[in-house]
């Protein structure tokens, strides 16, 4: 299980980088710009990867059922889930979004047990409890009763709806953020099951790459068609150079993360790959500290929630035999 573990960790690292760079982009850019740029760039890169790996034969051999399932996974994950993630990130920052999105691990596990026949263990139950507790710990950092004295930035707007500005003046929009973070968790937690069901037996990592290409293409076609129908494609491709730069880096790191995930899912169970990939929760705090210290919340309860959630994910991924638990 060493190779899928390494692939999942690489996916976690690149996904964390994606969250931080996207956070910088949405400061001045729009969500439609983020979606169009990251999807178009991602589709080009994933097809280059498929061609470089000689995966065209895998694409030609894909049965119709697998093609439809990969397309559905792409629309769900790269389309709906990514939009919700970007909107939640813009509303309350990637650090606050993290513990909520970690519930996607629980969704993946439940669906894997119900649909794929994977089993529930005592360690899984421990992980479920910790992951469910983490968002509540994060929420305490911005509850009215937990306010601490702070000095807002001179141009900061007054706090609204109980949201607490950070030291740099950033004011999280908790209602919008938690709603869309939850929706993204539902999408991110469900899509791996579709991917696992779409995988052709014996296709290996090349098959995973082929599936990622189909998924990205379906999501890009859907999003671009929607933007065109709304008459906003020109606006979505017109932005400042810094914004384009941040979105481009976000697009590259996003597709790298998904390539690693699809390759790992081709050779290992979803209940192992996804929890390991979710260690990106801690990595995104590191990236946020470096790139976006004034745009994130680093309150004690939020960081504690990050650690608790990570422990829960590890519990879900761990072999119960390691701890003598069955």
Coordinates of C-alpha atoms in Angstrom, one line a residue:
X1 CA 0.0 0.0 0.0
X2 CA 3.0 2.3 -0.2
X3 CA 2.4 3.6 -3.7
X4 CA -1.3 4.6 -3.2
X5 CA -0.3 6.2 0.2
X6 CA 2.4 8.3 -1.6
X7 CA 0.0 9.3 -4.3
X8 CA -2.7 10.3 -1.8
X9 CA -0.2 12.4 0.2
X10 CA 0.9 14.2 -3.0
X11 CA -2.7 14.8 -3.8
X12 CA -3.1 16.3 -0.3
X13 CA -0.1 18.6 -0.8
X14 CA -1.2 19.9 -4.2
X15 CA -4.8 20.3 -3.0
X16 CA -3.6 22.4 -0.1
X17 CA -1.6 24.6 -2.4
X18 CA -4.6 24.9 -4.7
X19 CA -6.8 26.2 -1.8
X20 CA -4.3 28.9 -0.8
X21 CA -3.6 30.2 -4.3
X22 CA -7.4 30.2 -5.1
X23 CA -8.0 32.2 -1.9
X24 CA -5.6 34.9 -3.2
X25 CA -7.3 34.9 -6.6
X26 CA -10.9 35.4 -5.4
X27 CA -9.9 38.6 -3.5
X28 CA -10.0 40.5 -6.8
X29 CA -11.4 37.9 -9.2
X30 CA -14.9 36.4 -9.7
X31 CA -16.1 32.8 -9.2
X32 CA -16.9 32.4 -12.9
X33 CA -13.3 33.5 -13.8
X34 CA -11.9 30.9 -11.3
X35 CA -14.1 28.1 -12.7
X36 CA -13.4 28.8 -16.3
X37 CA -9.6 29.3 -15.9
X38 CA -9.0 26.3 -13.6
X39 CA -11.2 24.0 -15.6
X40 CA -9.8 24.9 -19.1
X41 CA -6.2 24.8 -17.9
X42 CA -6.9 21.5 -16.0
X43 CA -8.5 19.8 -19.0
X44 CA -5.5 20.7 -21.2
X45 CA -3.0 19.4 -18.6
X46 CA -4.8 16.2 -17.9
X47 CA -5.0 15.3 -21.6
X48 CA -1.3 16.0 -21.9
X49 CA -0.7 13.6 -19.0
X50 CA -2.9 11.0 -20.7
X51 CA -1.0 11.2 -24.0
X52 CA 2.4 11.2 -22.2
X53 CA 1.4 8.1 -20.2
X54 CA 0.1 6.3 -23.3
X55 CA -3.4 6.2 -21.9
X56 CA -5.3 6.6 -25.2
X57 CA -5.8 2.9 -25.5
X58 CA -7.5 3.0 -22.1
X59 CA -9.8 5.7 -23.3
X60 CA -10.8 3.7 -26.4
X61 CA -11.4 0.6 -24.2
X62 CA -13.7 2.5 -21.7
X63 CA -17.2 1.0 -21.8
X64 CA -20.2 3.3 -22.0
X65 CA -21.1 2.8 -18.4
X66 CA -17.6 3.9 -17.2
X67 CA -17.6 6.9 -19.5
X68 CA -21.0 8.0 -18.1
X69 CA -19.9 7.4 -14.5
X70 CA -16.7 9.3 -15.0
X71 CA -18.6 12.2 -16.6
X72 CA -21.1 12.3 -13.7
X73 CA -18.2 12.3 -11.2
X74 CA -16.6 15.2 -13.1
X75 CA -19.8 17.3 -13.2
X76 CA -20.4 16.6 -9.5
X77 CA -16.8 17.1 -8.3
X78 CA -15.2 19.6 -10.7
X79 CA -18.4 21.4 -11.5
X80 CA -20.8 21.6 -8.6
X81 CA -18.3 20.8 -5.8
X82 CA -15.6 23.1 -7.0
X83 CA -18.0 26.0 -7.3
X84 CA -19.3 25.5 -3.8
X85 CA -15.7 25.2 -2.5
X86 CA -14.7 28.4 -4.2
X87 CA -17.7 30.2 -2.9
X88 CA -17.2 29.0 0.6
X89 CA -13.5 29.9 0.5
X90 CA -14.3 33.4 -0.7
X91 CA -16.9 33.8 2.2
X92 CA -14.8 32.6 5.1
X93 CA -11.4 31.5 4.1
X94 CA -9.8 28.1 3.4
X95 CA -8.8 27.4 7.1
X96 CA -12.4 27.7 8.3
X97 CA -13.7 25.8 5.3
X98 CA -11.4 22.9 6.0
X99 CA -13.0 21.2 9.1
X100 CA -16.4 21.4 7.4
X101 CA -15.2 19.8 4.2
X102 CA -13.5 17.1 6.2
X103 CA -17.0 15.6 6.6
X104 CA -16.7 14.5 3.0
X105 CA -14.5 11.6 4.3
X106 CA -17.5 10.4 6.4
X107 CA -19.7 10.6 3.3
X108 CA -17.2 8.6 1.3
X109 CA -17.0 6.0 4.0
X110 CA -20.7 5.6 4.4
X111 CA -21.2 5.3 0.6
X112 CA -18.3 2.9 0.3
X113 CA -19.8 0.6 3.0
X114 CA -23.3 0.7 1.5
X115 CA -22.4 0.6 -2.2
X116 CA -19.0 -1.1 -2.4
X117 CA -19.2 -3.5 0.5
X118 CA -16.4 -2.1 2.6
X119 CA -16.7 -2.7 6.3
X120 CA -17.2 -0.5 9.3
X121 CA -14.7 -1.0 12.2
X122 CA -14.3 0.4 15.7
X123 CA -11.6 2.7 14.5
X124 CA -13.9 4.0 11.8
X125 CA -16.4 4.9 14.6
X126 CA -13.7 6.8 16.5
X127 CA -12.8 8.7 13.3
X128 CA -16.5 9.5 12.6
X129 CA -17.0 11.0 16.0
X130 CA -13.8 13.2 15.7
X131 CA -14.6 14.4 12.2
X132 CA -18.2 15.3 13.2
X133 CA -16.9 17.2 16.3
X134 CA -14.3 19.3 14.4
X135 CA -16.7 21.7 12.6
X136 CA -18.4 22.5 15.9
X137 CA -15.1 23.3 17.5
X138 CA -14.2 25.6 14.5
X139 CA -17.6 27.4 14.8
X140 CA -16.9 28.2 18.5
X141 CA -14.1 30.6 17.3
X142 CA -16.7 32.9 15.8
X143 CA -19.7 32.4 18.1
X144 CA -20.7 35.7 19.9
X145 CA -19.8 34.2 23.3
X146 CA -16.3 33.5 22.2
X147 CA -15.4 37.0 21.1
X148 CA -12.0 38.3 22.3
X149 CA -10.8 41.9 22.3
X150 CA -9.2 42.8 19.0
X151 CA -8.2 45.9 17.1
X152 CA -9.8 46.0 13.6
X153 CA -8.0 47.5 10.6
X154 CA -8.9 51.2 10.0
X155 CA -10.8 50.4 6.9
X156 CA -12.5 47.3 8.2
X157 CA -16.3 47.2 8.0
X158 CA -18.4 46.7 11.2
X159 CA -19.1 43.1 12.1
X160 CA -22.4 41.7 10.9
X161 CA -24.4 38.7 11.9
X162 CA -22.1 37.6 14.7
X163 CA -19.1 37.2 12.4
X164 CA -15.7 38.0 14.0
X165 CA -13.1 39.9 12.0
X166 CA -9.6 38.6 12.1
X167 CA -6.7 40.7 13.3
X168 CA -6.1 41.8 9.7
X169 CA -9.7 43.0 9.3
X170 CA -11.1 39.9 7.4
X171 CA -14.7 39.3 8.3
X172 CA -15.9 35.7 7.6
X173 CA -19.5 35.4 6.2
X174 CA -20.3 32.3 8.3
X175 CA -23.8 31.6 7.0
X176 CA -22.8 31.5 3.3
X177 CA -19.5 29.8 4.1
X178 CA -20.9 26.9 6.1
X179 CA -23.7 26.3 3.6
X180 CA -21.4 26.1 0.6
X181 CA -18.7 24.2 2.5
X182 CA -21.3 21.6 3.4
X183 CA -22.5 21.3 -0.2
X184 CA -18.9 20.9 -1.4
X185 CA -18.3 18.2 1.2
X186 CA -21.4 16.3 -0.1
X187 CA -20.1 16.6 -3.7
X188 CA -16.5 15.7 -2.8
X189 CA -17.6 12.8 -0.6
X190 CA -19.8 11.3 -3.2
X191 CA -17.7 11.6 -6.4
X192 CA -15.0 9.1 -5.3
X193 CA -17.6 6.4 -5.2
X194 CA -18.6 7.1 -8.8
X195 CA -15.0 7.0 -9.8
X196 CA -14.4 3.6 -8.1
X197 CA -17.5 2.2 -9.7
X198 CA -16.4 3.5 -13.1
X199 CA -12.9 2.0 -12.9
X200 CA -12.3 -0.9 -15.3
X201 CA -10.8 -4.0 -13.5
X202 CA -7.1 -4.2 -14.3
X203 CA -6.8 -0.8 -16.0
X204 CA -4.3 0.4 -13.4
X205 CA -3.1 4.0 -13.0
X206 CA -3.3 4.6 -16.8
X207 CA -7.0 3.8 -16.5
X208 CA -7.3 6.3 -13.6
X209 CA -5.7 9.0 -15.8
X210 CA -8.1 8.2 -18.6
X211 CA -11.0 8.6 -16.2
X212 CA -9.7 11.9 -14.9
X213 CA -9.6 13.1 -18.6
X214 CA -13.2 12.2 -19.2
X215 CA -14.3 13.7 -15.9
X216 CA -12.5 17.0 -16.5
X217 CA -13.7 17.3 -20.0
X218 CA -17.4 16.7 -19.0
X219 CA -17.1 19.3 -16.2
X220 CA -15.4 21.9 -18.4
X221 CA -18.0 21.4 -21.2
X222 CA -20.8 21.8 -18.7
X223 CA -19.4 24.9 -16.9
X224 CA -18.4 26.7 -20.2
X225 CA -21.8 26.0 -21.7
X226 CA -23.5 27.4 -18.6
X227 CA -21.3 30.5 -18.6
X228 CA -22.0 31.0 -22.4
X229 CA -25.8 30.7 -21.8
X230 CA -25.5 33.4 -19.2
X231 CA -23.5 35.6 -21.6
X232 CA -20.5 35.9 -19.4
X233 CA -17.7 34.0 -21.2
X234 CA -15.9 37.2 -22.3
X235 CA -16.0 38.6 -18.7
X236 CA -14.8 35.2 -17.4
X237 CA -11.7 35.3 -19.6
X238 CA -10.9 39.0 -18.9
X239 CA -9.0 39.7 -15.6
X240 CA -5.9 41.3 -14.2
X241 CA -2.6 39.6 -14.6
X242 CA -2.2 38.9 -10.9
X243 CA -5.6 37.3 -10.7
X244 CA -4.9 35.3 -13.8
X245 CA -1.6 34.2 -12.3
X246 CA -3.2 33.0 -9.0
X247 CA -6.0 31.2 -10.9
X248 CA -3.5 29.6 -13.2
X249 CA -1.5 28.2 -10.3
X250 CA -4.7 27.1 -8.7
X251 CA -5.6 25.3 -11.9
X252 CA -2.3 23.5 -12.2
X253 CA -2.2 22.4 -8.5
X254 CA -5.9 21.3 -8.8
X255 CA -5.3 19.1 -11.8
X256 CA -2.1 17.6 -10.2
X257 CA -4.1 16.8 -7.1
X258 CA -6.8 15.1 -9.1
X259 CA -4.4 13.1 -11.2
X260 CA -2.8 11.7 -8.1
X261 CA -6.2 10.9 -6.6
X262 CA -7.5 9.1 -9.7
X263 CA -4.3 7.1 -10.0
X264 CA -4.5 6.1 -6.3
X265 CA -8.2 5.2 -6.6
X266 CA -7.3 2.9 -9.5
X267 CA -5.2 0.7 -7.2
X268 CA -6.6 1.2 -3.7
X269 CA -10.0 1.4 -1.9
X270 CA -11.7 4.8 -1.6
X271 CA -11.9 4.3 2.2
X272 CA -8.0 4.3 2.3
X273 CA -7.2 6.9 -0.4
X274 CA -9.6 9.7 0.5
X275 CA -8.8 9.9 4.3
X276 CA -5.1 10.2 3.5
X277 CA -5.7 12.8 0.9
X278 CA -7.6 14.8 3.5
X279 CA -4.4 15.5 5.4
X280 CA -4.5 18.5 3.1
X281 CA -6.5 20.0 6.0
X282 CA -3.3 20.6 8.0
X283 CA -1.2 21.5 4.9
X284 CA -3.6 24.2 3.9
X285 CA -3.0 25.9 7.3
X286 CA 0.7 26.0 6.5
X287 CA 0.1 27.5 3.0
X288 CA -2.5 30.0 4.4
X289 CA 0.1 31.2 7.0
X290 CA 2.6 31.9 4.3
X291 CA 0.4 33.3 1.5
X292 CA -2.8 34.6 3.1
X293 CA -2.1 35.5 6.8
X294 CA -4.5 38.6 6.5
X295 CA -7.3 36.6 4.8
X296 CA -7.7 33.7 7.1
X297 CA -8.8 32.9 10.7
X298 CA -6.2 31.3 12.9
X299 CA -8.1 31.3 16.2
X300 CA -7.2 28.6 18.7
X301 CA -10.5 26.6 18.3
X302 CA -10.1 26.6 14.5
X303 CA -6.6 25.2 14.7
X304 CA -7.8 22.7 17.3
X305 CA -10.6 21.7 15.0
X306 CA -8.0 21.1 12.2
X307 CA -6.0 18.8 14.4
X308 CA -9.1 16.9 15.7
X309 CA -10.3 16.5 12.1
X310 CA -7.0 15.2 11.0
X311 CA -6.9 12.6 13.8
X312 CA -10.3 11.5 12.7
X313 CA -9.2 11.1 9.1
X314 CA -6.2 9.0 10.2
X315 CA -8.5 6.8 12.3
X316 CA -10.7 6.2 9.3
X317 CA -7.7 5.3 7.2
X318 CA -5.9 3.2 9.7
X319 CA -5.8 -0.6 9.6
X320 CA -7.7 -1.6 12.8
X321 CA -5.3 -4.5 13.3
X322 CA -2.6 -2.0 14.1
X323 CA -4.3 -1.1 17.4
X324 CA -5.7 -4.5 18.3
X325 CA -9.3 -3.3 17.4
X326 CA -11.7 -5.3 15.3

